[in-house]
């Protein structure tokens, strides 16, 4: 039992892992807003947009702990220590994470670490960026004419681990599953080569950068052109790659004059 625990085994402070959604503050849940308003300390990922932080109290301490791929980042161990230390001091800590805390957000690791120290932890869902990316293009990920499910997968392997088995995933996708690939743009060439082993080159794809944010851009093409498209259009992180038959027709729609596209955002 931790020294700062009160009788009953609960520490004075607590931590809430809050999903900040894909960026548009209007996509926050009411629960997320309530937790943000109640926080005395906020630890904020760099994928969290400033609009979300508007809901924090003036008196709250905001600590940016970004760790976007390629940029200088705060080590995960430090973030976990800081959260624990603040909670043990009695603070109401909110850990704000982009999208949903439990979708590639390391929320599970953080929860385990905190609970091991007797710290009360709760989790608030957020809209994960993969869902927001598809909806921003008016694409239903499980349109029943084309798909009976969705695979959320990371294109970025854990430092130590192997990368996803793209040919196997492609075989699953060929049976009617839409692929929603996070953190994939940097690995687009190898991902494309792997997927082409079991999916036709003409399979529709889309890449959506900054989904739900004012600077959102997207581009559509086919699997055989994935890496080329990303390079030509200079699409970078944070972006979602969507692959599957549910995207059919999107490329033709993007080719229409903008006035006929019903408000769909396009690569400039
Ligand atoms: N927990 C987050 C994912 C964290 S992993 C979620 O549920 O969305 C980080 C990856 O998420 C990025 O590399 C990118 O692939 C994706 N991502 C996060 N925000 C995004 C956004 N607004 N638009 C497109 N992709 C985004």
PDB file of N, CA, C and O in Angstrom, residues 66-99:
ATOM      1  N   UNK A  66       3.906  16.028 -25.529  1.00  0.00           N
ATOM      2  CA  UNK A  66       3.764  15.451 -26.861  1.00  0.00           C
ATOM      3  C   UNK A  66       4.811  14.410 -27.181  1.00  0.00           C
ATOM      4  O   UNK A  66       5.920  14.447 -26.681  1.00  0.00           O
ATOM      5  N   UNK A  67       4.431  13.481 -28.017  1.00  0.00           N
ATOM      6  CA  UNK A  67       5.416  12.489 -28.471  1.00  0.00           C
ATOM      7  C   UNK A  67       5.102  12.013 -29.876  1.00  0.00           C
ATOM      8  O   UNK A  67       5.078  10.835 -30.167  1.00  0.00           O
ATOM      9  N   UNK A  68       4.831  12.965 -30.750  1.00  0.00           N
ATOM     10  CA  UNK A  68       4.537  12.592 -32.135  1.00  0.00           C
ATOM     11  C   UNK A  68       5.786  11.997 -32.783  1.00  0.00           C
ATOM     12  O   UNK A  68       6.892  12.471 -32.545  1.00  0.00           O
ATOM     13  N   UNK A  69       5.591  10.985 -33.596  1.00  0.00           N
ATOM     14  CA  UNK A  69       6.711  10.296 -34.238  1.00  0.00           C
ATOM     15  C   UNK A  69       7.659  11.281 -34.906  1.00  0.00           C
ATOM     16  O   UNK A  69       7.241  12.169 -35.616  1.00  0.00           O
ATOM     17  N   UNK A  70       8.928  11.154 -34.639  1.00  0.00           N
ATOM     18  CA  UNK A  70       9.914  11.986 -35.308  1.00  0.00           C
ATOM     19  C   UNK A  70      10.278  13.253 -34.556  1.00  0.00           C
ATOM     20  O   UNK A  70      11.347  13.804 -34.749  1.00  0.00           O
ATOM     21  N   UNK A  71       9.393  13.731 -33.654  1.00  0.00           N
ATOM     22  CA  UNK A  71       9.687  14.969 -32.929  1.00  0.00           C
ATOM     23  C   UNK A  71      10.275  14.613 -31.567  1.00  0.00           C
ATOM     24  O   UNK A  71      10.136  13.500 -31.094  1.00  0.00           O
ATOM     25  N   UNK A  72      10.891  15.632 -30.939  1.00  0.00           N
ATOM     26  CA  UNK A  72      11.372  15.421 -29.575  1.00  0.00           C
ATOM     27  C   UNK A  72      10.170  15.064 -28.719  1.00  0.00           C
ATOM     28  O   UNK A  72       9.101  15.617 -28.882  1.00  0.00           O
ATOM     29  N   UNK A  73      10.313  14.133 -27.835  1.00  0.00           N
ATOM     30  CA  UNK A  73       9.142  13.686 -27.094  1.00  0.00           C
ATOM     31  C   UNK A  73       9.472  13.493 -25.635  1.00  0.00           C
ATOM     32  O   UNK A  73      10.622  13.324 -25.253  1.00  0.00           O
ATOM     33  N   UNK A  74       8.418  13.514 -24.825  1.00  0.00           N
ATOM     34  CA  UNK A  74       8.591  13.242 -23.411  1.00  0.00           C
ATOM     35  C   UNK A  74       8.511  11.733 -23.233  1.00  0.00           C
ATOM     36  O   UNK A  74       7.538  11.128 -23.636  1.00  0.00           O
ATOM     37  N   UNK A  75       9.544  11.124 -22.612  1.00  0.00           N
ATOM     38  CA  UNK A  75       9.496   9.664 -22.485  1.00  0.00           C
ATOM     39  C   UNK A  75       8.273   9.217 -21.698  1.00  0.00           C
ATOM     40  O   UNK A  75       7.864   9.873 -20.743  1.00  0.00           O
ATOM     41  N   UNK A  76       7.720   8.097 -22.141  1.00  0.00           N
ATOM     42  CA  UNK A  76       6.508   7.553 -21.524  1.00  0.00           C
ATOM     43  C   UNK A  76       6.689   7.352 -20.018  1.00  0.00           C
ATOM     44  O   UNK A  76       5.788   7.655 -19.241  1.00  0.00           O
ATOM     45  N   UNK A  77       7.868   6.887 -19.610  1.00  0.00           N
ATOM     46  CA  UNK A  77       8.097   6.618 -18.179  1.00  0.00           C
ATOM     47  C   UNK A  77       7.977   7.912 -17.376  1.00  0.00           C
ATOM     48  O   UNK A  77       7.437   7.922 -16.263  1.00  0.00           O
ATOM     49  N   UNK A  78       8.442   9.006 -17.967  1.00  0.00           N
ATOM     50  CA  UNK A  78       8.378  10.288 -17.266  1.00  0.00           C
ATOM     51  C   UNK A  78       6.917  10.731 -17.114  1.00  0.00           C
ATOM     52  O   UNK A  78       6.490  11.204 -16.058  1.00  0.00           O
ATOM     53  N   UNK A  79       6.150  10.554 -18.190  1.00  0.00           N
ATOM     54  CA  UNK A  79       4.731  10.945 -18.154  1.00  0.00           C
ATOM     55  C   UNK A  79       4.014  10.157 -17.059  1.00  0.00           C
ATOM     56  O   UNK A  79       3.248  10.706 -16.262  1.00  0.00           O
ATOM     57  N   UNK A  80       4.304   8.871 -17.013  1.00  0.00           N
ATOM     58  CA  UNK A  80       3.631   8.023 -16.015  1.00  0.00           C
ATOM     59  C   UNK A  80       4.018   8.443 -14.591  1.00  0.00           C
ATOM     60  O   UNK A  80       3.178   8.496 -13.693  1.00  0.00           O
ATOM     61  N   UNK A  81       5.293   8.769 -14.396  1.00  0.00           N
ATOM     62  CA  UNK A  81       5.760   9.205 -13.076  1.00  0.00           C
ATOM     63  C   UNK A  81       5.098  10.505 -12.665  1.00  0.00           C
ATOM     64  O   UNK A  81       4.664  10.683 -11.529  1.00  0.00           O
ATOM     65  N   UNK A  82       5.037  11.433 -13.619  1.00  0.00           N
ATOM     66  CA  UNK A  82       4.462  12.749 -13.332  1.00  0.00           C
ATOM     67  C   UNK A  82       2.982  12.621 -12.957  1.00  0.00           C
ATOM     68  O   UNK A  82       2.528  13.213 -11.975  1.00  0.00           O
ATOM     69  N   UNK A  83       2.257  11.812 -13.728  1.00  0.00           N
ATOM     70  CA  UNK A  83       0.836  11.614 -13.430  1.00  0.00           C
ATOM     71  C   UNK A  83       0.660  11.067 -12.015  1.00  0.00           C
ATOM     72  O   UNK A  83      -0.178  11.540 -11.253  1.00  0.00           O
ATOM     73  N   UNK A  84       1.471  10.061 -11.696  1.00  0.00           N
ATOM     74  CA  UNK A  84       1.359   9.417 -10.382  1.00  0.00           C
ATOM     75  C   UNK A  84       1.702  10.419  -9.282  1.00  0.00           C
ATOM     76  O   UNK A  84       0.980  10.530  -8.284  1.00  0.00           O
ATOM     77  N   UNK A  85       2.780  11.176  -9.481  1.00  0.00           N
ATOM     78  CA  UNK A  85       3.215  12.117  -8.441  1.00  0.00           C
ATOM     79  C   UNK A  85       2.126  13.154  -8.179  1.00  0.00           C
ATOM     80  O   UNK A  85       1.817  13.469  -7.028  1.00  0.00           O
ATOM     81  N   UNK A  86       1.517  13.667  -9.232  1.00  0.00           N
ATOM     82  CA  UNK A  86       0.478  14.694  -9.067  1.00  0.00           C
ATOM     83  C   UNK A  86      -0.752  14.110  -8.369  1.00  0.00           C
ATOM     84  O   UNK A  86      -1.332  14.747  -7.492  1.00  0.00           O
ATOM     85  N   UNK A  87      -1.130  12.915  -8.760  1.00  0.00           N
ATOM     86  CA  UNK A  87      -2.309  12.294  -8.139  1.00  0.00           C
ATOM     87  C   UNK A  87      -2.039  12.025  -6.655  1.00  0.00           C
ATOM     88  O   UNK A  87      -2.897  12.238  -5.799  1.00  0.00           O
ATOM     89  N   UNK A  88      -0.817  11.591  -6.342  1.00  0.00           N
ATOM     90  CA  UNK A  88      -0.487  11.294  -4.943  1.00  0.00           C
ATOM     91  C   UNK A  88      -0.444  12.564  -4.098  1.00  0.00           C
ATOM     92  O   UNK A  88      -0.632  12.535  -2.887  1.00  0.00           O
ATOM     93  N   UNK A  89      -0.214  13.713  -4.770  1.00  0.00           N
ATOM     94  CA  UNK A  89      -0.253  15.000  -4.044  1.00  0.00           C
ATOM     95  C   UNK A  89      -1.688  15.456  -3.805  1.00  0.00           C
ATOM     96  O   UNK A  89      -1.926  16.485  -3.210  1.00  0.00           O
ATOM     97  N   UNK A  90      -2.636  14.764  -4.443  1.00  0.00           N
ATOM     98  CA  UNK A  90      -4.038  15.136  -4.233  1.00  0.00           C
ATOM     99  C   UNK A  90      -4.655  15.859  -5.410  1.00  0.00           C
ATOM    100  O   UNK A  90      -5.791  16.323  -5.336  1.00  0.00           O
ATOM    101  N   UNK A  91      -3.901  15.987  -6.508  1.00  0.00           N
ATOM    102  CA  UNK A  91      -4.444  16.711  -7.673  1.00  0.00           C
ATOM    103  C   UNK A  91      -5.472  15.847  -8.412  1.00  0.00           C
ATOM    104  O   UNK A  91      -5.396  14.626  -8.408  1.00  0.00           O
ATOM    105  N   UNK A  92      -6.391  16.548  -9.083  1.00  0.00           N
ATOM    106  CA  UNK A  92      -7.298  15.858 -10.018  1.00  0.00           C
ATOM    107  C   UNK A  92      -6.644  15.957 -11.393  1.00  0.00           C
ATOM    108  O   UNK A  92      -6.661  17.005 -12.038  1.00  0.00           O
ATOM    109  N   UNK A  93      -6.032  14.861 -11.789  1.00  0.00           N
ATOM    110  CA  UNK A  93      -5.226  14.861 -13.009  1.00  0.00           C
ATOM    111  C   UNK A  93      -6.057  14.376 -14.186  1.00  0.00           C
ATOM    112  O   UNK A  93      -6.730  13.341 -14.090  1.00  0.00           O
ATOM    113  N   UNK A  94      -6.009  15.114 -15.282  1.00  0.00           N
ATOM    114  CA  UNK A  94      -6.599  14.615 -16.527  1.00  0.00           C
ATOM    115  C   UNK A  94      -5.477  14.399 -17.532  1.00  0.00           C
ATOM    116  O   UNK A  94      -4.655  15.271 -17.763  1.00  0.00           O
ATOM    117  N   UNK A  95      -5.454  13.197 -18.061  1.00  0.00           N
ATOM    118  CA  UNK A  95      -4.495  12.876 -19.119  1.00  0.00           C
ATOM    119  C   UNK A  95      -5.283  12.940 -20.422  1.00  0.00           C
ATOM    120  O   UNK A  95      -6.134  12.077 -20.682  1.00  0.00           O
ATOM    121  N   UNK A  96      -5.022  13.995 -21.207  1.00  0.00           N
ATOM    122  CA  UNK A  96      -5.792  14.200 -22.442  1.00  0.00           C
ATOM    123  C   UNK A  96      -5.059  13.561 -23.606  1.00  0.00           C
ATOM    124  O   UNK A  96      -3.915  13.906 -23.903  1.00  0.00           O
ATOM    125  N   UNK A  97      -5.750  12.643 -24.261  1.00  0.00           N
ATOM    126  CA  UNK A  97      -5.121  11.916 -25.364  1.00  0.00           C
ATOM    127  C   UNK A  97      -5.932  12.108 -26.627  1.00  0.00           C
ATOM    128  O   UNK A  97      -7.160  12.156 -26.582  1.00  0.00           O
ATOM    129  N   UNK A  98      -5.269  12.177 -27.768  1.00  0.00           N
ATOM    130  CA  UNK A  98      -5.980  12.313 -29.037  1.00  0.00           C
ATOM    131  C   UNK A  98      -6.868  11.103 -29.280  1.00  0.00           C
ATOM    132  O   UNK A  98      -6.546   9.988 -28.862  1.00  0.00           O
ATOM    133  N   UNK A  99      -8.001  11.327 -29.920  1.00  0.00           N
ATOM    134  CA  UNK A  99      -8.888  10.217 -30.274  1.00  0.00           C
ATOM    135  C   UNK A  99      -9.444   9.535 -29.046  1.00  0.00           C
ATOM    136  O   UNK A  99      -9.955  10.179 -28.135  1.00  0.00           O
TER     137      UNK A  99
END
